[in-house]
Amino acid sequence: MKLKNTLVLLGLLVVLSGYVYMVEIKGAKEKKEAQEASQQLFHFVQDSLTQVTLHNDYGDFTFVRRNKIWYLEKPVSDLASESNLGSALDNLETVKYKTRFTIKPEEVGEYGLGAKALRVAVVDNQQNRDSLRIGDDTPVGSDVYAAKVDTVVYTIPRYVKISWNKKLFDFRDRNLLLFEKDDVQKVVLKNPYGKFAVENRGEDTWWLPEIDRRADERRIGKLLTELKTSRIKEFIDDYRSLKKYGLGAKALRVAVVDNQQNRDSLRIGDDTPVGSDVYAAKVDTVVYTIPRYVKISWNKKLFDFRDRNLLLFEKDDVQKVVLKNPYGKFAVENRGEDTWWLPEIDRRA
């Protein structure tokens, strides 16, 4: 009888535990997730976006996405900064409102949500459109007012506004060239000393085909790292002549070709009047300044890119050294355990 009662109690305990999990724990979790989803202002997948338009304190911007790359179309045509634009889109995609209240349409100006509001709109590849206006700071806390329609106001974190309220300079791509170092197959260089190439022959071997000699791997690696990590310092959009900046036919040119035969090239011109920079350009429509050391690094003779090692070997891997000099020809062999041997006389070296 006692065993039967115990089994009944255990059964009730199992049922009760299941009830608590399903109703209290799982139910509370699902309720929280549903509440958070309902507080999300945007419902889009970032990879599906094809266009973003923005109006902020610094002007009007249009971004378009082609072949997975973001471009600026307004106010200038240029590559967009993947990091800054991507971060701003991340904030927009994940933002949740903190509070929500209704107002009359004529009251939007009181919250900075009228004509002067920051406005951002996105369009996806199905032509679905979503938009948000962001206004003034709230009196208390680190939030701002936002709205999607004239009658409902939300409060959202201020960092969302900060990420979109940037200047043109911040939304432009500042990479000198776009490439992955490990994918580079060839570098073509034209400078005052001539035109030549450096080819990747694999296994960390770089070659100078014009003279059929090995290139200095360490130097080439350092130059590619420098080219990859250096950044544009200032954009010059109101120029009239490339020759004025030394970017005509006599400009230094460096081009990087990857393993898919994609080519990206840079022209480097004269020194700027002030500072330690030089003028550069990738296309005829945009001139900018970059650090002078980039030009100095590539403005070298072919000899400077040659490997200068007398012999290429790893000391610990050497098995034999063969020597021929005026006194004869003989070898020194590695017998292991730091033992070197002279086989001609069968004696330790």
PDB file of N, CA and C in Angstrom, residues 189-236:
ATOM      1  N   LEU A 189      53.689  46.950 -60.991  1.00  0.00           N
ATOM      2  CA  LEU A 189      54.158  48.261 -60.541  1.00  0.00           C
ATOM      3  C   LEU A 189      54.735  49.055 -61.705  1.00  0.00           C
ATOM      4  N   LYS A 190      54.359  50.316 -61.790  1.00  0.00           N
ATOM      5  CA  LYS A 190      54.948  51.251 -62.758  1.00  0.00           C
ATOM      6  C   LYS A 190      55.394  52.476 -61.972  1.00  0.00           C
ATOM      7  N   ASN A 191      56.692  52.769 -62.022  1.00  0.00           N
ATOM      8  CA  ASN A 191      57.234  53.934 -61.322  1.00  0.00           C
ATOM      9  C   ASN A 191      58.335  54.559 -62.180  1.00  0.00           C
ATOM     10  N   PRO A 192      59.016  55.601 -61.723  1.00  0.00           N
ATOM     11  CA  PRO A 192      60.042  56.244 -62.555  1.00  0.00           C
ATOM     12  C   PRO A 192      61.181  55.324 -62.980  1.00  0.00           C
ATOM     13  N   TYR A 193      61.323  54.165 -62.349  1.00  0.00           N
ATOM     14  CA  TYR A 193      62.406  53.247 -62.684  1.00  0.00           C
ATOM     15  C   TYR A 193      61.988  52.164 -63.667  1.00  0.00           C
ATOM     16  N   GLY A 194      60.727  52.166 -64.083  1.00  0.00           N
ATOM     17  CA  GLY A 194      60.268  51.194 -65.063  1.00  0.00           C
ATOM     18  C   GLY A 194      58.955  50.539 -64.660  1.00  0.00           C
ATOM     19  N   LYS A 195      58.619  49.495 -65.393  1.00  0.00           N
ATOM     20  CA  LYS A 195      57.395  48.746 -65.124  1.00  0.00           C
ATOM     21  C   LYS A 195      57.763  47.276 -64.974  1.00  0.00           C
ATOM     22  N   PHE A 196      57.344  46.661 -63.886  1.00  0.00           N
ATOM     23  CA  PHE A 196      57.633  45.253 -63.663  1.00  0.00           C
ATOM     24  C   PHE A 196      56.583  44.648 -62.746  1.00  0.00           C
ATOM     25  N   ALA A 197      56.589  43.327 -62.668  1.00  0.00           N
ATOM     26  CA  ALA A 197      55.594  42.599 -61.884  1.00  0.00           C
ATOM     27  C   ALA A 197      56.271  41.751 -60.819  1.00  0.00           C
ATOM     28  N   VAL A 198      55.500  41.404 -59.817  1.00  0.00           N
ATOM     29  CA  VAL A 198      55.921  40.454 -58.788  1.00  0.00           C
ATOM     30  C   VAL A 198      54.833  39.393 -58.722  1.00  0.00           C
ATOM     31  N   GLU A 199      55.192  38.135 -58.929  1.00  0.00           N
ATOM     32  CA  GLU A 199      54.211  37.068 -59.000  1.00  0.00           C
ATOM     33  C   GLU A 199      54.313  36.136 -57.803  1.00  0.00           C
ATOM     34  N   ASN A 200      53.152  35.657 -57.363  1.00  0.00           N
ATOM     35  CA  ASN A 200      53.080  34.692 -56.279  1.00  0.00           C
ATOM     36  C   ASN A 200      53.176  33.288 -56.872  1.00  0.00           C
ATOM     37  N   ARG A 201      54.286  32.576 -56.583  1.00  0.00           N
ATOM     38  CA  ARG A 201      54.478  31.224 -57.105  1.00  0.00           C
ATOM     39  C   ARG A 201      54.062  30.157 -56.077  1.00  0.00           C
ATOM     40  N   GLY A 202      53.434  30.583 -54.988  1.00  0.00           N
ATOM     41  CA  GLY A 202      52.976  29.635 -53.975  1.00  0.00           C
ATOM     42  C   GLY A 202      54.035  29.329 -52.946  1.00  0.00           C
ATOM     43  N   GLU A 203      53.581  28.820 -51.802  1.00  0.00           N
ATOM     44  CA  GLU A 203      54.463  28.437 -50.686  1.00  0.00           C
ATOM     45  C   GLU A 203      55.375  29.604 -50.288  1.00  0.00           C
ATOM     46  N   ASP A 204      54.777  30.769 -50.174  1.00  0.00           N
ATOM     47  CA  ASP A 204      55.500  31.976 -49.752  1.00  0.00           C
ATOM     48  C   ASP A 204      56.657  32.327 -50.691  1.00  0.00           C
ATOM     49  N   THR A 205      56.519  31.980 -51.946  1.00  0.00           N
ATOM     50  CA  THR A 205      57.550  32.295 -52.925  1.00  0.00           C
ATOM     51  C   THR A 205      57.050  33.368 -53.885  1.00  0.00           C
ATOM     52  N   TRP A 206      57.715  34.521 -53.880  1.00  0.00           N
ATOM     53  CA  TRP A 206      57.399  35.603 -54.813  1.00  0.00           C
ATOM     54  C   TRP A 206      58.523  35.704 -55.837  1.00  0.00           C
ATOM     55  N   TRP A 207      58.140  35.999 -57.089  1.00  0.00           N
ATOM     56  CA  TRP A 207      59.086  35.933 -58.194  1.00  0.00           C
ATOM     57  C   TRP A 207      59.033  37.214 -59.032  1.00  0.00           C
ATOM     58  N   LEU A 208      60.179  37.585 -59.585  1.00  0.00           N
ATOM     59  CA  LEU A 208      60.279  38.721 -60.505  1.00  0.00           C
ATOM     60  C   LEU A 208      60.461  38.165 -61.910  1.00  0.00           C
ATOM     61  N   PRO A 209      59.370  38.032 -62.682  1.00  0.00           N
ATOM     62  CA  PRO A 209      59.471  37.357 -63.992  1.00  0.00           C
ATOM     63  C   PRO A 209      60.350  38.092 -64.999  1.00  0.00           C
ATOM     64  N   GLU A 210      60.464  39.427 -64.903  1.00  0.00           N
ATOM     65  CA  GLU A 210      61.275  40.174 -65.869  1.00  0.00           C
ATOM     66  C   GLU A 210      62.744  39.745 -65.839  1.00  0.00           C
ATOM     67  N   ILE A 211      63.238  39.355 -64.682  1.00  0.00           N
ATOM     68  CA  ILE A 211      64.640  38.930 -64.577  1.00  0.00           C
ATOM     69  C   ILE A 211      64.744  37.480 -64.118  1.00  0.00           C
ATOM     70  N   ASP A 212      63.612  36.814 -63.996  1.00  0.00           N
ATOM     71  CA  ASP A 212      63.562  35.411 -63.577  1.00  0.00           C
ATOM     72  C   ASP A 212      64.365  35.173 -62.300  1.00  0.00           C
ATOM     73  N   ARG A 213      64.068  35.987 -61.311  1.00  0.00           N
ATOM     74  CA  ARG A 213      64.745  35.868 -60.025  1.00  0.00           C
ATOM     75  C   ARG A 213      63.719  35.909 -58.896  1.00  0.00           C
ATOM     76  N   ARG A 214      64.116  35.352 -57.775  1.00  0.00           N
ATOM     77  CA  ARG A 214      63.255  35.349 -56.602  1.00  0.00           C
ATOM     78  C   ARG A 214      63.144  36.752 -56.021  1.00  0.00           C
ATOM     79  N   ALA A 215      61.942  37.106 -55.562  1.00  0.00           N
ATOM     80  CA  ALA A 215      61.723  38.391 -54.900  1.00  0.00           C
ATOM     81  C   ALA A 215      61.871  38.225 -53.389  1.00  0.00           C
ATOM     82  N   ASP A 216      62.027  39.340 -52.712  1.00  0.00           N
ATOM     83  CA  ASP A 216      62.171  39.352 -51.259  1.00  0.00           C
ATOM     84  C   ASP A 216      60.782  39.176 -50.636  1.00  0.00           C
ATOM     85  N   GLU A 217      60.501  37.968 -50.129  1.00  0.00           N
ATOM     86  CA  GLU A 217      59.169  37.671 -49.595  1.00  0.00           C
ATOM     87  C   GLU A 217      58.785  38.593 -48.443  1.00  0.00           C
ATOM     88  N   ARG A 218      59.729  38.872 -47.570  1.00  0.00           N
ATOM     89  CA  ARG A 218      59.436  39.707 -46.406  1.00  0.00           C
ATOM     90  C   ARG A 218      59.070  41.123 -46.847  1.00  0.00           C
ATOM     91  N   ARG A 219      59.801  41.658 -47.817  1.00  0.00           N
ATOM     92  CA  ARG A 219      59.506  43.011 -48.298  1.00  0.00           C
ATOM     93  C   ARG A 219      58.133  43.051 -48.976  1.00  0.00           C
ATOM     94  N   ILE A 220      57.853  42.068 -49.832  1.00  0.00           N
ATOM     95  CA  ILE A 220      56.569  42.048 -50.526  1.00  0.00           C
ATOM     96  C   ILE A 220      55.422  41.915 -49.525  1.00  0.00           C
ATOM     97  N   GLY A 221      55.600  41.038 -48.550  1.00  0.00           N
ATOM     98  CA  GLY A 221      54.565  40.876 -47.530  1.00  0.00           C
ATOM     99  C   GLY A 221      54.318  42.145 -46.754  1.00  0.00           C
ATOM    100  N   LYS A 222      55.401  42.837 -46.400  1.00  0.00           N
ATOM    101  CA  LYS A 222      55.277  44.085 -45.656  1.00  0.00           C
ATOM    102  C   LYS A 222      54.580  45.152 -46.490  1.00  0.00           C
ATOM    103  N   LEU A 223      54.917  45.233 -47.782  1.00  0.00           N
ATOM    104  CA  LEU A 223      54.307  46.232 -48.660  1.00  0.00           C
ATOM    105  C   LEU A 223      52.818  45.975 -48.841  1.00  0.00           C
ATOM    106  N   LEU A 224      52.438  44.706 -48.992  1.00  0.00           N
ATOM    107  CA  LEU A 224      51.019  44.390 -49.153  1.00  0.00           C
ATOM    108  C   LEU A 224      50.244  44.686 -47.871  1.00  0.00           C
ATOM    109  N   THR A 225      50.841  44.399 -46.728  1.00  0.00           N
ATOM    110  CA  THR A 225      50.189  44.733 -45.455  1.00  0.00           C
ATOM    111  C   THR A 225      49.989  46.239 -45.336  1.00  0.00           C
ATOM    112  N   GLU A 226      51.011  46.991 -45.706  1.00  0.00           N
ATOM    113  CA  GLU A 226      50.936  48.453 -45.655  1.00  0.00           C
ATOM    114  C   GLU A 226      49.852  48.972 -46.582  1.00  0.00           C
ATOM    115  N   LEU A 227      49.765  48.387 -47.784  1.00  0.00           N
ATOM    116  CA  LEU A 227      48.762  48.803 -48.756  1.00  0.00           C
ATOM    117  C   LEU A 227      47.363  48.448 -48.279  1.00  0.00           C
ATOM    118  N   LYS A 228      47.252  47.330 -47.564  1.00  0.00           N
ATOM    119  CA  LYS A 228      45.958  46.860 -47.060  1.00  0.00           C
ATOM    120  C   LYS A 228      45.472  47.688 -45.876  1.00  0.00           C
ATOM    121  N   THR A 229      46.379  48.109 -45.009  1.00  0.00           N
ATOM    122  CA  THR A 229      45.977  48.741 -43.751  1.00  0.00           C
ATOM    123  C   THR A 229      46.011  50.272 -43.784  1.00  0.00           C
ATOM    124  N   SER A 230      46.698  50.867 -44.758  1.00  0.00           N
ATOM    125  CA  SER A 230      46.735  52.337 -44.834  1.00  0.00           C
ATOM    126  C   SER A 230      45.365  52.863 -45.233  1.00  0.00           C
ATOM    127  N   ARG A 231      45.079  54.103 -44.870  1.00  0.00           N
ATOM    128  CA  ARG A 231      43.761  54.676 -45.100  1.00  0.00           C
ATOM    129  C   ARG A 231      43.840  56.042 -45.783  1.00  0.00           C
ATOM    130  N   ILE A 232      42.798  56.329 -46.551  1.00  0.00           N
ATOM    131  CA  ILE A 232      42.646  57.650 -47.148  1.00  0.00           C
ATOM    132  C   ILE A 232      42.484  58.675 -46.023  1.00  0.00           C
ATOM    133  N   LYS A 233      43.135  59.818 -46.169  1.00  0.00           N
ATOM    134  CA  LYS A 233      43.100  60.826 -45.115  1.00  0.00           C
ATOM    135  C   LYS A 233      42.147  61.967 -45.436  1.00  0.00           C
ATOM    136  N   GLU A 234      42.061  62.365 -46.709  1.00  0.00           N
ATOM    137  CA  GLU A 234      41.183  63.479 -47.082  1.00  0.00           C
ATOM    138  C   GLU A 234      40.712  63.290 -48.523  1.00  0.00           C
ATOM    139  N   PHE A 235      39.433  63.588 -48.771  1.00  0.00           N
ATOM    140  CA  PHE A 235      38.876  63.484 -50.118  1.00  0.00           C
ATOM    141  C   PHE A 235      38.847  64.863 -50.773  1.00  0.00           C
ATOM    142  N   ILE A 236      39.143  64.893 -52.072  1.00  0.00           N
ATOM    143  CA  ILE A 236      39.099  66.137 -52.837  1.00  0.00           C
ATOM    144  C   ILE A 236      38.164  65.903 -54.017  1.00  0.00           C
TER     145      ILE A 236
END
